[in-house]
Amino acid sequence: MIVVSNYSHYHTPYQVQGIFEADNKADVLYYNAVNPKRISRICRDVPNSNIHNLFWKFFPQTVCRKINIANGWWDEIADDKYENLVIKGLQNINEIEIFHAFNCSALKTMDVLPNHVIKIVECGVHPQTYQNYCLEEYEKLGVTREPLSTHFIEKSIEEFKRADYILTISKICVDSFASNCIPEKKIILLPIASNLKGFERTQKRNERFTILFVGRVTVLKGVQYLVDACRTLLSKGYDIECWIVGPITDEYMKTMSREDYDERVKFMGAVPPEKLPFYYSAASVFIMPSVIDSFCMSVYESMACGTPVIVSDRVGATVHHGRDGFVYPFGDIDAMIESIVKFYDNRDLIEEYGASAKIAASARGWREYGSELLNLYNSLKRNRV
């Protein structure tokens, strides 16, 4: 039996759904504390008996998080409570072969599991690397806050020590673990798939050259660099428009969105997911200028809609430079502008790269991922014998 455990959402429901798409008789239990409506919508092929949903036991914590009350304190209590409930649920299960949990959902559970159980902790970028990059960016902007709690970092690091393997999703993530002295033999790279159902071209591109960003509008997504690049292009007479789509979730970006830019730099707020294909299709190019990003699903959503992408080299999504779009050095606004101008000056390149991007995005779905993950589990079990 395989136990998959993640207090939060991330890509785990798609992961479990992919397993059951690949093998509808898979012996997998999935523990989570995610809104059951979301789980049932995603995990449509997973039998109810295989899903242990603990959402309602954490309703007070969820409300406090929504209204931003003592997040760190509540999260620490919730982590501990969640693991206690998982441990209680596993007490009478003797045939567990693999325990696969997302970081900060694993420490206490791993401690009570028998030695023969293969323990996998999954994580994106190593939390300490993430913290360092973020603090560096905050310092540039005069922002004073801690991106990650001390509890989250310390618990994750202890989990990495005790795990048999660390599963991660992109080369950027692998490099972050290597730089934190994690032995190479413990690190497994398995890129996740993309949930691209419904993402396809829905209309013609805007006549005016349109730059698109989709995601949380934060300093850590590098939106400040995109705004500066667009401001420079407008000052040089380029006839562009920039749509920044997504919820504004930090104070610095709220201040920036209220500043008096050219009216063609538009902070559009959050939009319903079903509306996103309209924006991806209408745009000339999609840009993700992240400070650090383990994967970034919106890159693939854009590609699936046939729109080329420009990403910083700290984005984990696989973009073939010079084929699906361009990859530029993080924070180099001149390089970002140069990539934009290549598309601006050659509109045929937008269609050529967009067509390549669409093929690349559709090459691998969650069923294929699920099959690869099951093969990985089986390989680890054979190696343990």
Short mmCIF file of C-alpha atoms in Angstrom, two decimals:
data_model
loop_
_atom_site.label_atom_id
_atom_site.label_comp_id
_atom_site.label_asym_id
_atom_site.label_seq_id
_atom_site.Cartn_x
_atom_site.Cartn_y
_atom_site.Cartn_z
CA MET A 1 0.00 0.00 0.00
CA ILE A 2 1.03 3.58 -0.77
CA VAL A 3 0.03 6.49 1.47
CA VAL A 4 0.05 9.99 -0.04
CA SER A 5 -0.28 12.79 2.50
CA ASN A 6 -0.48 16.56 2.05
CA TYR A 7 -2.28 18.95 4.38
CA SER A 8 -2.53 21.54 1.58
CA HIS A 9 -3.53 21.48 -2.09
CA TYR A 10 -0.57 22.19 -4.41
CA HIS A 11 -0.64 19.61 -7.23
CA THR A 12 -1.32 16.60 -4.98
CA PRO A 13 -4.99 16.01 -5.98
CA TYR A 14 -3.96 15.96 -9.66
CA GLN A 15 -1.11 13.63 -8.73
CA VAL A 16 -3.48 11.14 -7.08
CA GLN A 17 -5.99 11.47 -9.92
CA GLY A 18 -3.16 10.71 -12.37
CA ILE A 19 -2.26 7.55 -10.44
CA PHE A 20 -5.81 6.24 -10.75
CA GLU A 21 -6.04 7.24 -14.41
CA ALA A 22 -2.97 5.09 -14.97
CA ASP A 23 -4.20 2.22 -12.77
CA ASN A 24 -7.78 2.28 -11.49
CA LYS A 25 -6.97 -0.47 -8.99
CA ALA A 26 -4.00 1.30 -7.43
CA ASP A 27 -3.56 0.58 -3.71
CA VAL A 28 -3.25 4.21 -2.61
CA LEU A 29 -4.67 6.11 0.37
CA TYR A 30 -4.77 9.92 0.07
CA TYR A 31 -4.82 12.04 3.25
CA ASN A 32 -5.52 15.78 2.95
CA ALA A 33 -7.24 18.75 4.59
CA VAL A 34 -8.42 20.44 1.37
CA ASN A 35 -11.98 21.63 0.66
CA PRO A 36 -13.79 18.40 -0.29
CA LYS A 37 -15.53 20.12 -3.20
CA ARG A 38 -12.16 20.76 -4.81
CA ILE A 39 -11.01 17.22 -4.13
CA SER A 40 -14.13 15.63 -5.63
CA ARG A 41 -13.88 17.88 -8.69
CA ILE A 42 -10.27 16.88 -9.38
CA CYS A 43 -10.13 13.29 -8.07
CA ARG A 44 -13.06 12.09 -10.17
CA ASP A 45 -11.55 8.62 -10.77
CA VAL A 46 -10.45 8.03 -7.17
CA PRO A 47 -12.83 5.85 -5.06
CA ASN A 48 -14.16 7.66 -1.98
CA SER A 49 -12.76 4.89 0.20
CA ASN A 50 -9.25 5.86 -0.91
CA ILE A 51 -9.63 9.51 0.14
CA HIS A 52 -9.36 10.54 3.80
CA ASN A 53 -10.43 14.18 3.90
CA LEU A 54 -9.83 16.07 7.17
CA PHE A 55 -10.96 19.51 6.00
CA TRP A 56 -13.73 20.14 8.53
CA LYS A 57 -11.44 19.38 11.47
CA PHE A 58 -9.43 22.47 10.43
CA PHE A 59 -12.24 24.91 9.68
CA PRO A 60 -11.28 27.46 12.42
CA GLN A 61 -7.68 27.53 11.17
CA THR A 62 -8.88 27.97 7.59
CA VAL A 63 -11.04 30.95 8.58
CA CYS A 64 -8.17 32.55 10.50
CA ARG A 65 -5.87 32.12 7.52
CA LYS A 66 -8.46 33.74 5.23
CA ILE A 67 -8.71 36.82 7.44
CA ASN A 68 -4.96 36.84 8.11
CA ILE A 69 -5.04 36.25 11.88
CA ALA A 70 -1.81 34.85 13.40
CA ASN A 71 -0.98 32.73 10.39
CA GLY A 72 2.29 31.32 11.70
CA TRP A 73 0.85 30.35 15.08
CA TRP A 74 -2.24 28.69 13.60
CA ASP A 75 -0.23 26.91 10.91
CA GLU A 76 2.11 25.34 13.46
CA ILE A 77 -0.83 24.04 15.52
CA ALA A 78 -2.57 22.79 12.36
CA ASP A 79 0.54 20.93 11.14
CA ASP A 80 0.78 19.08 14.45
CA LYS A 81 -2.93 18.30 14.58
CA TYR A 82 -2.96 17.08 10.97
CA GLU A 83 -0.12 14.65 11.53
CA ASN A 84 -1.73 13.30 14.70
CA LEU A 85 -4.89 12.54 12.73
CA VAL A 86 -2.92 10.83 9.95
CA ILE A 87 -1.01 8.72 12.49
CA LYS A 88 -4.28 7.71 14.13
CA GLY A 89 -5.72 6.72 10.75
CA LEU A 90 -2.70 4.58 9.90
CA GLN A 91 -2.52 2.72 13.25
CA ASN A 92 -4.35 -0.38 12.02
CA ILE A 93 -2.74 -0.53 8.57
CA ASN A 94 0.19 -2.94 8.55
CA GLU A 95 0.90 -3.32 4.85
CA ILE A 96 2.21 0.20 4.09
CA GLU A 97 5.16 0.01 1.70
CA ILE A 98 5.58 3.67 0.72
CA PHE A 99 4.78 6.89 2.57
CA HIS A 100 4.84 9.89 0.22
CA ALA A 101 4.18 13.29 1.83
CA PHE A 102 4.68 16.93 0.96
CA ASN A 103 7.15 18.79 3.16
CA CYS A 104 5.78 20.04 6.48
CA SER A 105 3.23 17.19 6.44
CA ALA A 106 5.59 14.32 7.23
CA LEU A 107 7.87 14.58 10.26
CA LYS A 108 5.86 13.00 13.09
CA THR A 109 4.32 10.42 10.77
CA MET A 110 7.72 9.22 9.51
CA ASP A 111 8.86 8.78 13.11
CA VAL A 112 6.15 6.23 13.90
CA LEU A 113 6.28 4.25 10.66
CA PRO A 114 8.18 0.93 10.63
CA ASN A 115 11.71 0.95 9.22
CA HIS A 116 10.76 -1.07 6.16
CA VAL A 117 8.43 1.70 4.88
CA ILE A 118 10.05 3.79 2.13
CA LYS A 119 9.69 7.42 3.14
CA ILE A 120 9.47 10.07 0.38
CA VAL A 121 9.21 13.79 1.09
CA GLU A 122 8.16 15.94 -1.85
CA CYS A 123 9.14 19.60 -2.11
CA GLY A 124 9.61 22.33 -4.70
CA VAL A 125 12.55 24.66 -4.16
CA HIS A 126 14.42 23.99 -0.91
CA PRO A 127 12.83 26.32 1.70
CA GLN A 128 16.15 27.86 2.72
CA THR A 129 17.03 28.74 -0.89
CA TYR A 130 13.53 30.15 -1.37
CA GLN A 131 13.91 32.22 1.80
CA ASN A 132 17.33 33.55 0.76
CA TYR A 133 16.19 34.64 -2.71
CA CYS A 134 13.08 36.30 -1.31
CA LEU A 135 14.90 38.18 1.44
CA GLU A 136 17.42 39.40 -1.10
CA GLU A 137 14.59 40.82 -3.21
CA TYR A 138 12.81 42.33 -0.22
CA GLU A 139 16.01 44.07 0.83
CA LYS A 140 16.30 45.73 -2.59
CA LEU A 141 12.77 47.09 -2.22
CA GLY A 142 12.94 48.03 1.45
CA VAL A 143 10.31 45.43 2.39
CA THR A 144 10.56 43.96 5.89
CA ARG A 145 8.93 40.56 6.30
CA GLU A 146 9.78 36.86 6.46
CA PRO A 147 8.52 34.92 3.41
CA LEU A 148 8.53 31.58 5.28
CA SER A 149 8.10 30.89 8.98
CA THR A 150 10.98 29.52 11.03
CA HIS A 151 8.76 26.56 11.92
CA PHE A 152 8.17 25.71 8.25
CA ILE A 153 11.87 25.84 7.37
CA GLU A 154 13.12 23.94 10.41
CA LYS A 155 10.48 21.20 10.19
CA SER A 156 11.10 20.75 6.45
CA ILE A 157 14.86 20.48 6.92
CA GLU A 158 14.40 17.82 9.59
CA GLU A 159 12.07 15.92 7.25
CA PHE A 160 14.69 16.00 4.50
CA LYS A 161 17.23 14.45 6.88
CA ARG A 162 14.94 11.59 7.90
CA ALA A 163 13.44 10.83 4.47
CA ASP A 164 14.82 8.04 2.30
CA TYR A 165 14.22 10.16 -0.80
CA ILE A 166 13.32 13.71 -1.72
CA LEU A 167 11.05 14.02 -4.74
CA THR A 168 11.13 17.30 -6.61
CA ILE A 169 9.79 18.73 -9.85
CA SER A 170 12.35 20.75 -11.83
CA LYS A 171 16.08 21.24 -12.29
CA ILE A 172 15.89 24.50 -10.36
CA CYS A 173 14.57 22.51 -7.40
CA VAL A 174 17.25 19.83 -7.72
CA ASP A 175 19.97 22.48 -7.76
CA SER A 176 18.50 24.13 -4.65
CA PHE A 177 18.75 20.86 -2.70
CA ALA A 178 22.27 20.17 -3.93
CA SER A 179 23.32 23.66 -2.80
CA ASN A 180 21.98 22.83 0.67
CA CYS A 181 24.21 19.75 0.95
CA ILE A 182 21.51 17.13 0.31
CA PRO A 183 23.20 13.97 -1.07
CA GLU A 184 22.54 13.53 -4.77
CA LYS A 185 21.45 9.91 -4.28
CA LYS A 186 18.49 11.09 -2.17
CA ILE A 187 17.12 13.52 -4.78
CA ILE A 188 14.65 12.30 -7.41
CA LEU A 189 13.48 14.54 -10.24
CA LEU A 190 10.01 13.89 -11.63
CA PRO A 191 8.45 16.92 -13.38
CA ILE A 192 4.74 17.26 -12.74
CA ALA A 193 2.18 17.42 -15.53
CA SER A 194 -0.25 20.21 -16.37
CA ASN A 195 -4.00 20.39 -15.93
CA LEU A 196 -4.71 21.85 -19.37
CA LYS A 197 -8.30 20.76 -19.93
CA GLY A 198 -10.14 23.75 -21.41
CA PHE A 199 -6.96 25.66 -22.25
CA GLU A 200 -6.98 26.27 -25.99
CA ARG A 201 -7.15 29.19 -28.40
CA THR A 202 -10.54 30.85 -28.16
CA GLN A 203 -10.07 33.96 -30.32
CA LYS A 204 -7.70 36.09 -32.39
CA ARG A 205 -4.89 38.02 -30.78
CA ASN A 206 -5.35 41.69 -29.96
CA GLU A 207 -4.36 44.06 -32.74
CA ARG A 208 -2.23 46.00 -30.27
CA PHE A 209 0.79 44.02 -29.04
CA THR A 210 -0.32 42.68 -25.65
CA ILE A 211 1.94 41.40 -22.87
CA LEU A 212 0.27 39.12 -20.31
CA PHE A 213 1.07 38.05 -16.77
CA VAL A 214 -1.17 35.56 -14.91
CA GLY A 215 -0.57 34.61 -11.29
CA ARG A 216 -0.44 35.99 -7.79
CA VAL A 217 0.66 39.61 -8.14
CA THR A 218 3.56 39.66 -5.69
CA VAL A 219 7.15 40.80 -5.38
CA LEU A 220 8.17 37.13 -5.52
CA LYS A 221 6.61 36.71 -8.96
CA GLY A 222 8.78 39.61 -10.15
CA VAL A 223 5.88 41.75 -11.35
CA GLN A 224 7.84 44.89 -10.43
CA TYR A 225 10.38 44.03 -13.16
CA LEU A 226 7.64 43.54 -15.73
CA VAL A 227 6.07 46.90 -14.90
CA ASP A 228 9.45 48.64 -15.22
CA ALA A 229 10.08 46.93 -18.59
CA CYS A 230 6.67 48.00 -19.92
CA ARG A 231 7.18 51.54 -18.68
CA THR A 232 10.50 51.67 -20.57
CA LEU A 233 8.94 50.31 -23.77
CA LEU A 234 6.10 52.84 -23.62
CA SER A 235 8.56 55.69 -23.07
CA LYS A 236 10.38 54.61 -26.24
CA GLY A 237 7.20 54.72 -28.30
CA TYR A 238 6.34 51.02 -28.54
CA ASP A 239 2.60 50.52 -29.02
CA ILE A 240 2.05 47.89 -26.33
CA GLU A 241 -0.45 46.99 -23.66
CA CYS A 242 0.22 44.96 -20.51
CA TRP A 243 -2.41 42.94 -18.68
CA ILE A 244 -1.51 41.88 -15.14
CA VAL A 245 -4.09 39.26 -14.17
CA GLY A 246 -4.36 37.84 -10.67
CA PRO A 247 -5.01 38.76 -7.04
CA ILE A 248 -2.67 41.35 -5.54
CA THR A 249 -1.41 39.63 -2.41
CA ASP A 250 1.33 41.81 -0.95
CA GLU A 251 1.42 45.43 0.18
CA TYR A 252 4.27 46.47 -2.10
CA MET A 253 2.34 45.43 -5.21
CA LYS A 254 -0.84 47.06 -3.91
CA THR A 255 1.08 50.32 -3.73
CA MET A 256 2.57 49.80 -7.20
CA SER A 257 -0.86 49.08 -8.71
CA ARG A 258 -2.12 52.44 -7.47
CA GLU A 259 0.74 54.40 -9.01
CA ASP A 260 0.16 56.50 -12.11
CA TYR A 261 1.50 54.43 -15.00
CA ASP A 262 0.43 54.75 -18.59
CA GLU A 263 -3.16 53.53 -18.81
CA ARG A 264 -1.95 50.64 -20.93
CA VAL A 265 -0.37 48.92 -17.91
CA LYS A 266 -3.49 47.37 -16.40
CA PHE A 267 -3.81 45.61 -13.07
CA MET A 268 -6.91 43.54 -13.78
CA GLY A 269 -7.31 41.61 -10.53
CA ALA A 270 -8.39 38.01 -10.15
CA VAL A 271 -10.55 36.45 -12.86
CA PRO A 272 -12.50 33.15 -12.84
CA PRO A 273 -10.41 30.22 -14.13
CA GLU A 274 -12.78 29.63 -17.03
CA LYS A 275 -12.00 33.15 -18.30
CA LEU A 276 -8.23 32.61 -18.47
CA PRO A 277 -8.16 31.10 -22.01
CA PHE A 278 -9.55 34.43 -23.28
CA TYR A 279 -6.55 36.32 -21.87
CA TYR A 280 -4.00 33.73 -22.98
CA SER A 281 -5.47 33.70 -26.50
CA ALA A 282 -5.71 37.47 -26.88
CA ALA A 283 -2.13 38.10 -25.71
CA SER A 284 0.86 38.38 -28.02
CA VAL A 285 3.26 37.01 -25.42
CA PHE A 286 3.13 35.72 -21.83
CA ILE A 287 5.79 36.72 -19.30
CA MET A 288 6.71 35.14 -15.96
CA PRO A 289 9.58 37.13 -14.34
CA SER A 290 9.68 35.22 -11.02
CA VAL A 291 12.29 35.70 -8.31
CA ILE A 292 12.02 31.92 -7.73
CA ASP A 293 9.38 29.50 -9.01
CA SER A 294 9.49 25.70 -8.64
CA PHE A 295 7.35 25.04 -11.71
CA CYS A 296 4.65 27.62 -12.63
CA MET A 297 1.50 26.15 -14.17
CA SER A 298 0.43 29.37 -15.88
CA VAL A 299 3.42 29.08 -18.23
CA TYR A 300 2.00 25.80 -19.55
CA GLU A 301 -1.53 27.19 -19.72
CA SER A 302 -0.29 29.97 -21.98
CA MET A 303 1.64 27.52 -24.13
CA ALA A 304 -1.45 25.29 -24.45
CA CYS A 305 -3.33 28.30 -25.83
CA GLY A 306 -0.65 28.80 -28.48
CA THR A 307 0.94 31.89 -26.95
CA PRO A 308 4.74 32.03 -26.68
CA VAL A 309 6.34 32.64 -23.30
CA ILE A 310 9.21 34.65 -21.84
CA VAL A 311 10.46 33.47 -18.44
CA SER A 312 13.27 34.27 -16.05
CA ASP A 313 15.89 31.58 -15.57
CA ARG A 314 14.55 31.03 -12.05
CA VAL A 315 11.27 29.57 -13.33
CA GLY A 316 11.16 25.77 -13.20
CA ALA A 317 8.80 25.30 -16.17
CA THR A 318 10.53 23.79 -19.21
CA VAL A 319 10.69 26.40 -21.97
CA HIS A 320 12.79 25.62 -25.03
CA HIS A 321 14.70 28.85 -25.63
CA GLY A 322 14.38 29.97 -29.23
CA ARG A 323 11.51 27.56 -29.92
CA ASP A 324 8.64 28.04 -27.42
CA GLY A 325 9.80 31.49 -26.34
CA PHE A 326 12.80 32.91 -24.51
CA VAL A 327 14.58 32.42 -21.18
CA TYR A 328 16.46 35.44 -19.81
CA PRO A 329 18.61 36.04 -16.69
CA PHE A 330 16.49 36.91 -13.68
CA GLY A 331 16.31 40.64 -12.91
CA ASP A 332 17.86 41.67 -16.25
CA ILE A 333 15.22 44.12 -17.49
CA ASP A 334 17.21 44.88 -20.65
CA ALA A 335 17.21 41.17 -21.56
CA MET A 336 13.47 40.95 -20.88
CA ILE A 337 12.86 43.97 -23.12
CA GLU A 338 15.07 42.51 -25.84
CA SER A 339 12.98 39.30 -25.82
CA ILE A 340 9.73 41.28 -26.02
CA VAL A 341 11.02 43.40 -28.89
CA LYS A 342 11.94 40.29 -30.91
CA PHE A 343 8.26 39.34 -30.93
CA TYR A 344 7.13 42.94 -31.38
CA ASP A 345 9.27 43.38 -34.50
CA ASN A 346 8.41 39.96 -35.97
CA ARG A 347 4.75 39.06 -35.53
CA ASP A 348 5.20 35.85 -37.56
CA LEU A 349 7.52 34.68 -34.79
CA ILE A 350 4.61 34.85 -32.35
CA GLU A 351 2.66 32.29 -34.39
CA GLU A 352 5.71 30.10 -35.04
CA TYR A 353 6.78 29.93 -31.40
CA GLY A 354 3.16 29.73 -30.24
CA ALA A 355 2.58 26.63 -32.37
CA SER A 356 5.71 24.99 -30.95
CA ALA A 357 4.66 25.93 -27.41
CA LYS A 358 1.24 24.32 -27.89
CA ILE A 359 2.80 21.02 -29.00
CA ALA A 360 5.24 21.05 -26.07
CA ALA A 361 2.50 21.74 -23.50
CA SER A 362 0.23 18.96 -24.71
CA ALA A 363 2.94 16.28 -24.75
CA ARG A 364 2.42 15.02 -21.20
CA GLY A 365 -0.69 14.87 -19.05
CA TRP A 366 -1.53 13.58 -15.57
CA ARG A 367 -2.17 10.02 -16.77
CA GLU A 368 1.39 9.83 -18.09
CA TYR A 369 2.68 11.40 -14.88
CA GLY A 370 0.70 8.90 -12.79
CA SER A 371 2.19 5.99 -14.72
CA GLU A 372 5.71 7.39 -14.19
CA LEU A 373 5.07 7.84 -10.46
CA LEU A 374 3.80 4.26 -10.08
CA ASN A 375 6.88 3.03 -11.96
CA LEU A 376 9.04 5.03 -9.56
CA TYR A 377 7.31 3.50 -6.52
CA ASN A 378 7.83 0.00 -7.93
CA SER A 379 11.47 0.71 -8.70
CA LEU A 380 12.11 1.95 -5.15
CA LYS A 381 10.42 -1.14 -3.71
CA ARG A 382 12.57 -3.45 -5.87
CA ASN A 383 15.73 -1.63 -4.81
CA ARG A 384 14.77 -1.94 -1.14
CA VAL A 385 14.50 -5.76 -1.35
#
